[in-house]
Coordinates of C-alpha atoms in Angstrom, one line a residue:
Chain A
X1 CA 8.7 3.3 -4.3
X2 CA 8.9 7.1 -4.4
X3 CA 7.6 8.5 -7.6
X4 CA 8.8 12.0 -7.3
X5 CA 12.0 12.8 -9.1
X6 CA 14.7 14.8 -7.4
X7 CA 15.8 18.0 -9.1
X8 CA 19.3 17.9 -10.7
X9 CA 19.7 21.6 -11.4
X10 CA 19.3 24.7 -9.3
X11 CA 16.1 26.6 -9.9
X12 CA 18.0 29.9 -9.4
X13 CA 21.2 29.6 -11.4
X14 CA 20.9 26.2 -13.2
X15 CA 24.1 24.8 -11.6
X16 CA 24.2 21.1 -10.5
X17 CA 22.7 20.1 -7.2
X18 CA 24.2 17.7 -4.7
X19 CA 23.2 16.2 -1.4
X20 CA 25.1 18.0 1.3
X21 CA 24.8 17.9 5.1
X22 CA 23.3 21.2 6.3
X23 CA 24.4 21.7 9.9
X24 CA 21.6 24.1 10.8
X25 CA 19.0 21.6 9.9
X26 CA 20.9 18.5 11.1
X27 CA 20.2 16.6 7.8
X28 CA 21.1 16.3 4.2
X29 CA 19.5 18.6 1.7
X30 CA 19.9 19.3 -2.0
X31 CA 22.3 22.2 -2.2
X32 CA 23.4 24.1 -5.3
X33 CA 27.1 23.7 -6.1
X34 CA 27.0 27.1 -7.7
X35 CA 25.1 29.6 -5.6
X36 CA 24.6 27.5 -2.5
X37 CA 20.8 27.7 -2.5
X38 CA 19.1 24.9 -0.5
X39 CA 16.4 23.2 -2.4
X40 CA 13.5 22.0 -0.3
X41 CA 11.1 19.4 -1.5
X42 CA 7.6 19.1 -0.1
X43 CA 4.6 16.9 -0.6
X44 CA 1.9 18.2 -2.9
X45 CA -1.7 18.8 -1.9
X46 CA -4.6 17.2 -3.8
X47 CA -7.9 19.0 -3.1
X48 CA -11.2 17.5 -4.1
X49 CA -14.9 17.4 -3.4
X50 CA -17.6 14.8 -2.9
X51 CA -20.4 16.7 -4.7
X52 CA -23.8 15.7 -3.4
X53 CA -27.3 16.6 -4.6
X54 CA -30.4 15.1 -3.1
X55 CA -28.3 12.5 -1.2
X56 CA -26.6 11.3 -4.4
X57 CA -22.9 11.8 -5.2
X58 CA -21.7 12.9 -8.7
X59 CA -18.8 10.7 -9.9
X60 CA -17.0 10.9 -13.2
X61 CA -15.2 8.3 -15.3
X62 CA -11.6 9.4 -15.9
X63 CA -10.7 10.4 -19.5
X64 CA -7.0 10.3 -18.8
X65 CA -4.4 8.0 -17.4
X66 CA -3.7 6.8 -14.8
X67 CA -6.9 4.6 -14.4
X68 CA -8.6 6.0 -17.5
X69 CA -12.1 4.8 -17.5
X70 CA -12.4 4.3 -13.8
X71 CA -14.8 6.2 -11.5
X72 CA -13.7 8.9 -9.1
X73 CA -14.9 12.2 -7.7
X74 CA -13.3 15.5 -8.9
X75 CA -9.9 16.2 -7.3
X76 CA -6.6 17.6 -8.4
X77 CA -3.4 19.4 -7.4
X78 CA -3.7 22.7 -5.6
X79 CA -2.2 25.7 -7.3
X80 CA -0.3 28.6 -5.8
X81 CA -2.3 31.5 -4.5
X82 CA -5.5 29.7 -3.6
X83 CA -7.0 28.2 -0.5
X84 CA -7.6 24.5 -0.2
X85 CA -11.4 25.1 -0.5
X86 CA -10.8 27.3 -3.6
X87 CA -8.7 24.5 -5.1
X88 CA -11.4 21.9 -4.4
X89 CA -14.1 24.1 -6.0
X90 CA -11.9 24.8 -9.0
X91 CA -11.1 21.2 -9.6
X92 CA -14.7 20.3 -9.4
X93 CA -15.6 22.9 -12.0
X94 CA -12.7 21.9 -14.3
X95 CA -13.3 18.1 -14.1
X96 CA -17.0 17.9 -14.2
X97 CA -18.3 21.4 -14.9
X98 CA -20.1 21.5 -11.6
X99 CA -20.5 24.5 -9.3
X100 CA -20.4 23.5 -5.6
X101 CA -20.7 24.9 -2.2
X102 CA -18.2 23.5 0.3
X103 CA -19.8 22.0 3.4
X104 CA -17.0 20.6 5.5
X105 CA -13.7 18.8 5.4
X106 CA -14.5 15.1 5.1
X107 CA -10.9 13.9 5.8
X108 CA -7.2 14.2 5.2
X109 CA -5.4 11.3 3.5
X110 CA -1.6 11.1 3.5
X111 CA 0.2 9.1 0.8
X112 CA 3.8 9.2 2.0
X113 CA 5.3 7.2 -0.8
X114 CA 3.5 9.3 -3.4
X115 CA 4.3 12.4 -1.3
X116 CA 0.8 13.7 -1.7
X117 CA -1.7 14.8 0.9
X118 CA -5.4 14.7 -0.1
X119 CA -7.9 17.0 1.5
X120 CA -11.4 16.0 0.5
X121 CA -14.5 18.1 1.2
X122 CA -18.2 17.3 1.2
X123 CA -20.0 19.8 -1.0
X124 CA -23.4 20.7 -2.2
X125 CA -23.8 20.5 -5.9
X126 CA -25.4 23.7 -7.1
X127 CA -25.7 23.0 -10.8
X128 CA -25.8 20.0 -13.1
X129 CA -22.4 18.7 -14.4
X130 CA -21.1 19.4 -17.9
X131 CA -19.0 16.9 -19.8
X132 CA -15.6 18.1 -20.6
X133 CA -12.3 16.6 -21.7
X134 CA -11.4 15.2 -18.3
X135 CA -14.4 12.9 -18.0
X136 CA -15.7 10.2 -20.3
X137 CA -19.0 10.2 -18.5
X138 CA -20.6 11.2 -15.2
X139 CA -23.4 9.9 -13.1
X140 CA -24.9 10.3 -9.7
X141 CA -24.9 7.5 -7.2
X142 CA -26.7 6.9 -3.9
X143 CA -24.6 5.4 -1.1
X144 CA -25.9 2.0 -2.0
X145 CA -25.0 2.4 -5.7
X146 CA -21.3 3.3 -5.5
X147 CA -19.4 1.3 -8.2
X148 CA -16.9 -0.1 -5.7
X149 CA -15.4 -2.5 -8.3
X150 CA -14.8 0.3 -10.8
X151 CA -13.3 3.1 -8.6
X152 CA -10.1 4.7 -9.8
X153 CA -8.0 4.6 -6.7
X154 CA -7.8 2.9 -3.3
X155 CA -8.1 6.3 -1.8
X156 CA -11.2 7.1 -3.8
X157 CA -12.8 4.1 -2.0
X158 CA -11.6 5.3 1.4
X159 CA -13.1 8.8 1.0
X160 CA -16.4 7.4 -0.3
X161 CA -16.5 5.1 2.7
X162 CA -15.9 8.1 4.9
X163 CA -18.7 9.9 3.2
X164 CA -21.1 7.0 3.8
X165 CA -20.0 6.9 7.4
X166 CA -20.8 10.6 7.7
X167 CA -24.3 10.0 6.3
X168 CA -24.8 7.2 8.8
X169 CA -23.8 9.5 11.6
X170 CA -26.3 12.1 10.4
X171 CA -29.0 9.4 10.3
X172 CA -28.1 8.2 13.8
X173 CA -28.1 11.8 15.2
X174 CA -31.4 12.5 13.4
X175 CA -32.8 9.3 14.8
X176 CA -31.7 10.0 18.3
X177 CA -33.4 13.4 18.2
X178 CA -36.5 12.4 16.3
X179 CA -37.5 9.6 18.5
X180 CA -41.1 10.0 17.3
X181 CA -40.3 7.9 14.2
X182 CA -41.5 9.1 10.8
X183 CA -39.5 8.7 7.6
X184 CA -35.9 8.3 8.6
X185 CA -33.4 10.4 6.7
X186 CA -31.7 7.2 5.7
X187 CA -34.6 6.3 3.4
X188 CA -33.6 9.2 1.2
X189 CA -29.8 8.9 1.6
X190 CA -29.7 5.2 0.9
X191 CA -32.5 4.9 -1.6
X192 CA -31.7 3.1 -4.7
X193 CA -33.2 5.2 -7.4
X194 CA -31.4 3.5 -10.2
X195 CA -30.7 -0.2 -10.7
X196 CA -27.7 -0.8 -8.5
X197 CA -24.7 -2.9 -9.5
X198 CA -23.0 -2.7 -6.2
X199 CA -23.5 -3.5 -2.6
X200 CA -23.0 -1.2 0.4
X201 CA -19.9 -3.2 1.3
X202 CA -16.9 -2.1 -0.7
X203 CA -15.0 -4.9 -2.4
X204 CA -11.2 -4.7 -2.3
X205 CA -9.7 -2.9 -5.2
X206 CA -6.0 -2.6 -6.2
X207 CA -4.4 -1.5 -3.0
X208 CA -1.3 0.5 -3.7
X209 CA 2.0 -0.5 -2.1
X210 CA 2.2 2.9 -0.6
X211 CA 1.2 3.5 2.9
X212 CA -1.8 5.7 3.2
X213 CA -2.5 7.2 6.6
X214 CA -5.5 9.2 7.6
X215 CA -6.9 11.1 10.4
X216 CA -10.1 12.4 11.9
X217 CA -10.8 15.9 12.8
X218 CA -12.4 17.8 15.5
X219 CA -13.3 21.4 15.3
X220 CA -14.2 24.4 13.2
X221 CA -12.7 27.6 11.9
X222 CA -8.4 28.9 11.1
X223 CA -2.4 28.8 11.1
X224 CA 0.6 28.3 13.0
X225 CA 4.0 29.0 11.8
X226 CA 7.4 27.6 12.1
X227 CA 11.1 27.8 11.7
X228 CA 13.0 27.3 8.5
X229 CA 12.8 29.0 5.1
X230 CA 12.3 32.4 6.6
X231 CA 11.6 33.9 3.2
X232 CA 8.3 32.1 3.0
X233 CA 7.2 32.9 6.6
X234 CA 7.8 36.7 6.7
Chain B
X1 CA 2.2 39.8 -2.0
X2 CA 3.4 36.4 -3.0
X3 CA 6.5 35.4 -1.1
X4 CA 7.5 32.3 -3.1
X5 CA 10.1 32.8 -5.8
X6 CA 9.5 31.3 -9.2
X7 CA 12.2 29.0 -10.5
X8 CA 14.2 30.4 -13.4
X9 CA 16.0 27.2 -14.4
X10 CA 14.8 23.7 -15.3
X11 CA 15.3 21.2 -12.5
X12 CA 16.0 18.5 -15.1
X13 CA 18.4 20.1 -17.6
X14 CA 19.2 23.5 -16.1
X15 CA 17.9 25.5 -19.2
X16 CA 15.9 28.6 -18.8
X17 CA 12.2 28.4 -18.0
X18 CA 9.6 30.6 -19.5
X19 CA 5.8 31.1 -19.1
X20 CA 4.1 29.2 -21.9
X21 CA 0.5 28.5 -22.5
X22 CA -0.1 24.7 -22.1
X23 CA -3.1 23.7 -24.3
X24 CA -3.9 20.5 -22.3
X25 CA -4.2 22.4 -19.1
X26 CA -5.8 25.6 -20.5
X27 CA -3.4 27.8 -18.6
X28 CA 0.2 29.2 -18.5
X29 CA 2.9 27.1 -16.9
X30 CA 6.6 27.4 -16.4
X31 CA 8.0 25.3 -19.3
X32 CA 11.7 24.5 -20.0
X33 CA 13.0 26.1 -23.2
X34 CA 15.4 23.2 -23.5
X35 CA 13.7 19.9 -22.6
X36 CA 10.1 21.1 -22.5
X37 CA 9.5 19.9 -19.0
X38 CA 6.5 21.6 -17.3
X39 CA 7.3 22.9 -13.9
X40 CA 4.4 22.7 -11.5
X41 CA 4.4 24.8 -8.3
X42 CA 2.4 23.8 -5.3
X43 CA 1.7 25.2 -1.9
X44 CA 3.7 23.7 1.0
X45 CA 2.3 22.0 4.0
X46 CA 3.1 23.1 7.5
X47 CA 2.3 20.4 10.1
X48 CA 2.2 21.1 13.8
X49 CA 0.7 20.1 17.2
X50 CA -0.9 21.7 20.1
X51 CA 0.7 19.5 22.7
X52 CA -1.3 19.2 25.9
X53 CA -0.6 17.7 29.3
X54 CA -3.1 18.0 32.2
X55 CA -5.1 20.5 30.2
X56 CA -2.1 22.8 29.7
X57 CA -0.5 23.5 26.3
X58 CA 3.3 23.6 25.8
X59 CA 4.4 26.6 23.9
X60 CA 7.9 27.7 22.9
X61 CA 9.5 31.1 22.3
X62 CA 11.0 31.2 18.9
X63 CA 14.8 31.2 18.7
X64 CA 14.9 32.2 15.1
X65 CA 13.4 34.7 12.8
X66 CA 10.8 35.5 11.7
X67 CA 9.2 36.6 15.0
X68 CA 12.1 35.6 17.1
X69 CA 11.2 35.7 20.8
X70 CA 7.5 35.3 20.2
X71 CA 5.4 32.4 21.5
X72 CA 4.1 29.6 19.3
X73 CA 3.4 25.9 19.3
X74 CA 5.7 23.5 17.4
X75 CA 5.1 23.3 13.7
X76 CA 7.1 23.2 10.5
X77 CA 7.3 22.1 6.9
X78 CA 6.4 18.6 5.9
X79 CA 9.2 16.5 4.4
X80 CA 8.9 14.0 1.5
X81 CA 8.0 10.5 2.5
X82 CA 6.1 11.1 5.7
X83 CA 2.5 11.4 6.6
X84 CA 1.1 14.7 8.0
X85 CA 0.8 13.1 11.4
X86 CA 4.4 11.9 11.2
X87 CA 5.5 15.4 10.2
X88 CA 3.6 17.0 13.1
X89 CA 5.2 14.5 15.6
X90 CA 8.7 15.1 14.1
X91 CA 8.4 18.9 14.3
X92 CA 7.3 18.7 17.9
X93 CA 10.3 16.5 18.7
X94 CA 12.7 18.8 16.8
X95 CA 11.4 22.1 18.1
X96 CA 10.7 21.3 21.7
X97 CA 12.1 17.9 22.4
X98 CA 8.6 16.6 23.2
X99 CA 7.2 13.2 22.3
X100 CA 3.5 13.4 21.6
X101 CA 0.6 11.2 20.7
X102 CA -1.6 12.7 18.0
X103 CA -5.3 12.9 19.1
X104 CA -7.1 14.5 16.2
X105 CA -6.9 17.2 13.5
X106 CA -7.8 20.5 15.1
X107 CA -8.1 22.4 11.8
X108 CA -6.7 23.2 8.4
X109 CA -5.6 26.8 7.7
X110 CA -4.9 28.1 4.2
X111 CA -2.6 31.0 3.6
X112 CA -3.0 31.6 -0.1
X113 CA -0.6 34.5 -0.4
X114 CA 2.1 32.6 1.5
X115 CA 1.2 29.5 -0.5
X116 CA 1.1 27.4 2.6
X117 CA -1.5 25.1 4.1
X118 CA -1.3 24.4 7.9
X119 CA -2.6 21.2 9.4
X120 CA -2.6 21.5 13.2
X121 CA -3.3 18.5 15.4
X122 CA -4.2 18.3 19.1
X123 CA -1.8 16.0 20.8
X124 CA -1.1 14.4 24.2
X125 CA 2.3 15.3 25.5
X126 CA 4.0 12.1 26.6
X127 CA 7.2 13.5 27.9
X128 CA 8.6 16.8 29.3
X129 CA 10.1 19.2 26.7
X130 CA 13.8 19.7 26.2
X131 CA 15.3 23.0 25.3
X132 CA 17.1 22.9 21.9
X133 CA 18.4 25.4 19.4
X134 CA 14.9 26.3 18.0
X135 CA 13.5 27.6 21.2
X136 CA 14.6 30.3 23.7
X137 CA 12.3 29.0 26.3
X138 CA 9.2 26.9 26.8
X139 CA 6.3 26.9 29.2
X140 CA 2.9 25.4 29.7
X141 CA -0.2 27.5 29.7
X142 CA -3.8 26.8 30.6
X143 CA -6.5 28.1 28.3
X144 CA -6.8 31.3 30.5
X145 CA -3.1 31.9 30.4
X146 CA -2.3 32.0 26.7
X147 CA 0.1 34.9 26.0
X148 CA -2.1 36.4 23.3
X149 CA -0.1 39.6 23.0
X150 CA 3.1 37.7 22.5
X151 CA 2.1 35.1 20.0
X152 CA 4.3 34.7 16.9
X153 CA 1.7 34.7 14.1
X154 CA -1.9 35.6 13.5
X155 CA -2.4 31.9 12.7
X156 CA -0.9 30.8 16.0
X157 CA -3.7 32.8 17.6
X158 CA -6.4 31.2 15.4
X159 CA -5.3 27.7 16.1
X160 CA -5.1 28.3 19.9
X161 CA -8.6 29.9 19.8
X162 CA -9.8 26.7 18.0
X163 CA -8.2 24.6 20.7
X164 CA -10.0 26.6 23.4
X165 CA -13.2 26.2 21.5
X166 CA -12.7 22.5 21.3
X167 CA -12.2 22.4 25.1
X168 CA -15.4 24.3 25.6
X169 CA -17.2 21.7 23.4
X170 CA -15.8 18.9 25.6
X171 CA -17.0 20.7 28.7
X172 CA -20.4 21.3 27.2
X173 CA -20.8 17.7 26.1
X174 CA -19.5 16.5 29.5
X175 CA -21.9 18.8 31.2
X176 CA -24.8 17.6 29.1
X177 CA -24.1 14.0 29.9
X178 CA -23.2 14.4 33.5
X179 CA -26.2 16.4 34.6
X180 CA -25.6 15.3 38.2
X181 CA -23.1 18.1 38.7
X182 CA -19.8 17.4 40.4
X183 CA -16.5 18.9 39.4
X184 CA -16.8 20.0 35.8
X185 CA -14.1 19.2 33.4
X186 CA -13.7 22.9 32.9
X187 CA -12.3 23.4 36.4
X188 CA -9.3 21.6 35.3
X189 CA -9.1 22.8 31.8
X190 CA -9.5 26.5 32.6
X191 CA -7.8 26.5 36.0
X192 CA -5.2 29.2 36.5
X193 CA -2.4 27.3 38.2
X194 CA 0.1 30.0 37.5
X195 CA -0.2 33.7 37.7
X196 CA -1.9 34.7 34.5
X197 CA -0.8 37.6 32.4
X198 CA -3.6 37.3 29.8
X199 CA -7.3 37.0 29.6
X200 CA -9.4 34.4 27.8
X201 CA -10.2 36.9 25.2
X202 CA -7.5 37.1 22.5
X203 CA -6.3 40.6 21.8
X204 CA -5.6 41.5 18.2
X205 CA -2.0 40.9 17.1
X206 CA -0.3 41.9 13.9
X207 CA -2.7 40.6 11.2
X208 CA -0.9 39.7 8.0
X209 CA -2.0 41.1 4.7
X210 CA -2.5 37.6 3.5
X211 CA -5.9 36.0 3.4
X212 CA -6.2 33.1 5.7
X213 CA -9.0 30.8 5.2
X214 CA -10.0 27.9 7.3
X215 CA -12.5 25.1 7.5
X216 CA -14.1 22.7 9.8
X217 CA -14.1 19.0 9.5
X218 CA -16.4 16.1 9.9
X219 CA -15.5 12.6 10.0
X220 CA -12.9 10.0 10.6
X221 CA -10.4 7.7 8.8
X222 CA -8.2 7.9 4.1
X223 CA -7.3 9.5 -0.7
X224 CA -8.7 10.5 -3.9
X225 CA -6.8 11.0 -7.0
X226 CA -6.8 13.2 -9.9
X227 CA -5.7 14.1 -13.3
X228 CA -2.4 15.8 -14.3
X229 CA 1.1 14.9 -13.5
X230 CA 0.5 11.2 -14.3
X231 CA 4.0 10.2 -13.0
X232 CA 3.1 11.1 -9.5
X233 CA -0.2 9.3 -9.6
X234 CA 0.7 6.0 -11.0

């Protein structure tokens, strides 16, 4: 089920739009019956952070629907004129009053039927959170304490699993380098400093009917461009 | 300079839009004077591939403006209802007739002043390219042969530099593991099988006035959700 609604009127002149075959693009597009403007529709980007301090992630309980009362990390729609990182930092500030420093892209999550793409970053929490109108509550969780049964979205679970997997890789790398033993990094990362009500193994939560695809990434640092919509590529 | 044009009319009822302060969002939004619908504007996603066969990347010369005649790899705007990887595969097929298998996300490139975010994947070319109406020509290049002076966009250059950097990492990793010597992977990756007109060191090309930010990534596999626009999050 697609949840986006198609525009009915032209953004430029207000006339009716209709689906017309556009020869140059070899497909149907929404075209204005008045001025002929082609209306492109594109997925929206959701940017967010997994804000971590001392190996613990700050999560918030949503104060608004959907999934009011459920736990998630700060994320929201990107605005015009900002970079993805700037959007992720802004959303973290808006939702939980937390200043963060972006560390790296955790992963990209496509939700084709929602027409959203989620770019989630790991981040270092630089301040303490402040309760605002978007959160009922906030709390920090170690990897062992994540409230899997109370997470807001299936995708929240996926990103937190990826975060835990990234911690494990750090531990393994650290372990491979520091063969001398000592206190493993994991003892900090996975410590249970508060009484835990969850296990390390996520339990299944409401899985949306939408396909969600994801990908891993490789490298560091920079754009390519493309055809179509010349006005936005000049 | 922002190149996107703000809508003047409501997509739902066609009435005029005006900038109004929305208390719940603590910021100005485009709001319909007729039906009150809030019109959100979001950056668009460009998805593309760096299609590689035998260590050589397939590039195409653009048949359309902007930068007609310049070299780039296949990339284009994401459509509704597809994943980023599906969009990258589709664009590669449309622009150069090439079937590819996505390998991994190379990098994410934000262009805030263009309000685009580019997600570029490394991919294995499974077929030979076919010339269509979007390309004047295509050719494969080794890392040493990239036509730096003739690339279409500053961002094309950045992604190709990232690709070369990823090759170097593979070589280094391979070298670290295979300490016995033998033919290094680099000899294939960096071989100059055709007369090269370029060096490994990119020369500066027209750098756009827009900021371009980028980021590195970490892990593998998923979505988080957010506030706002409840209809698209349900």
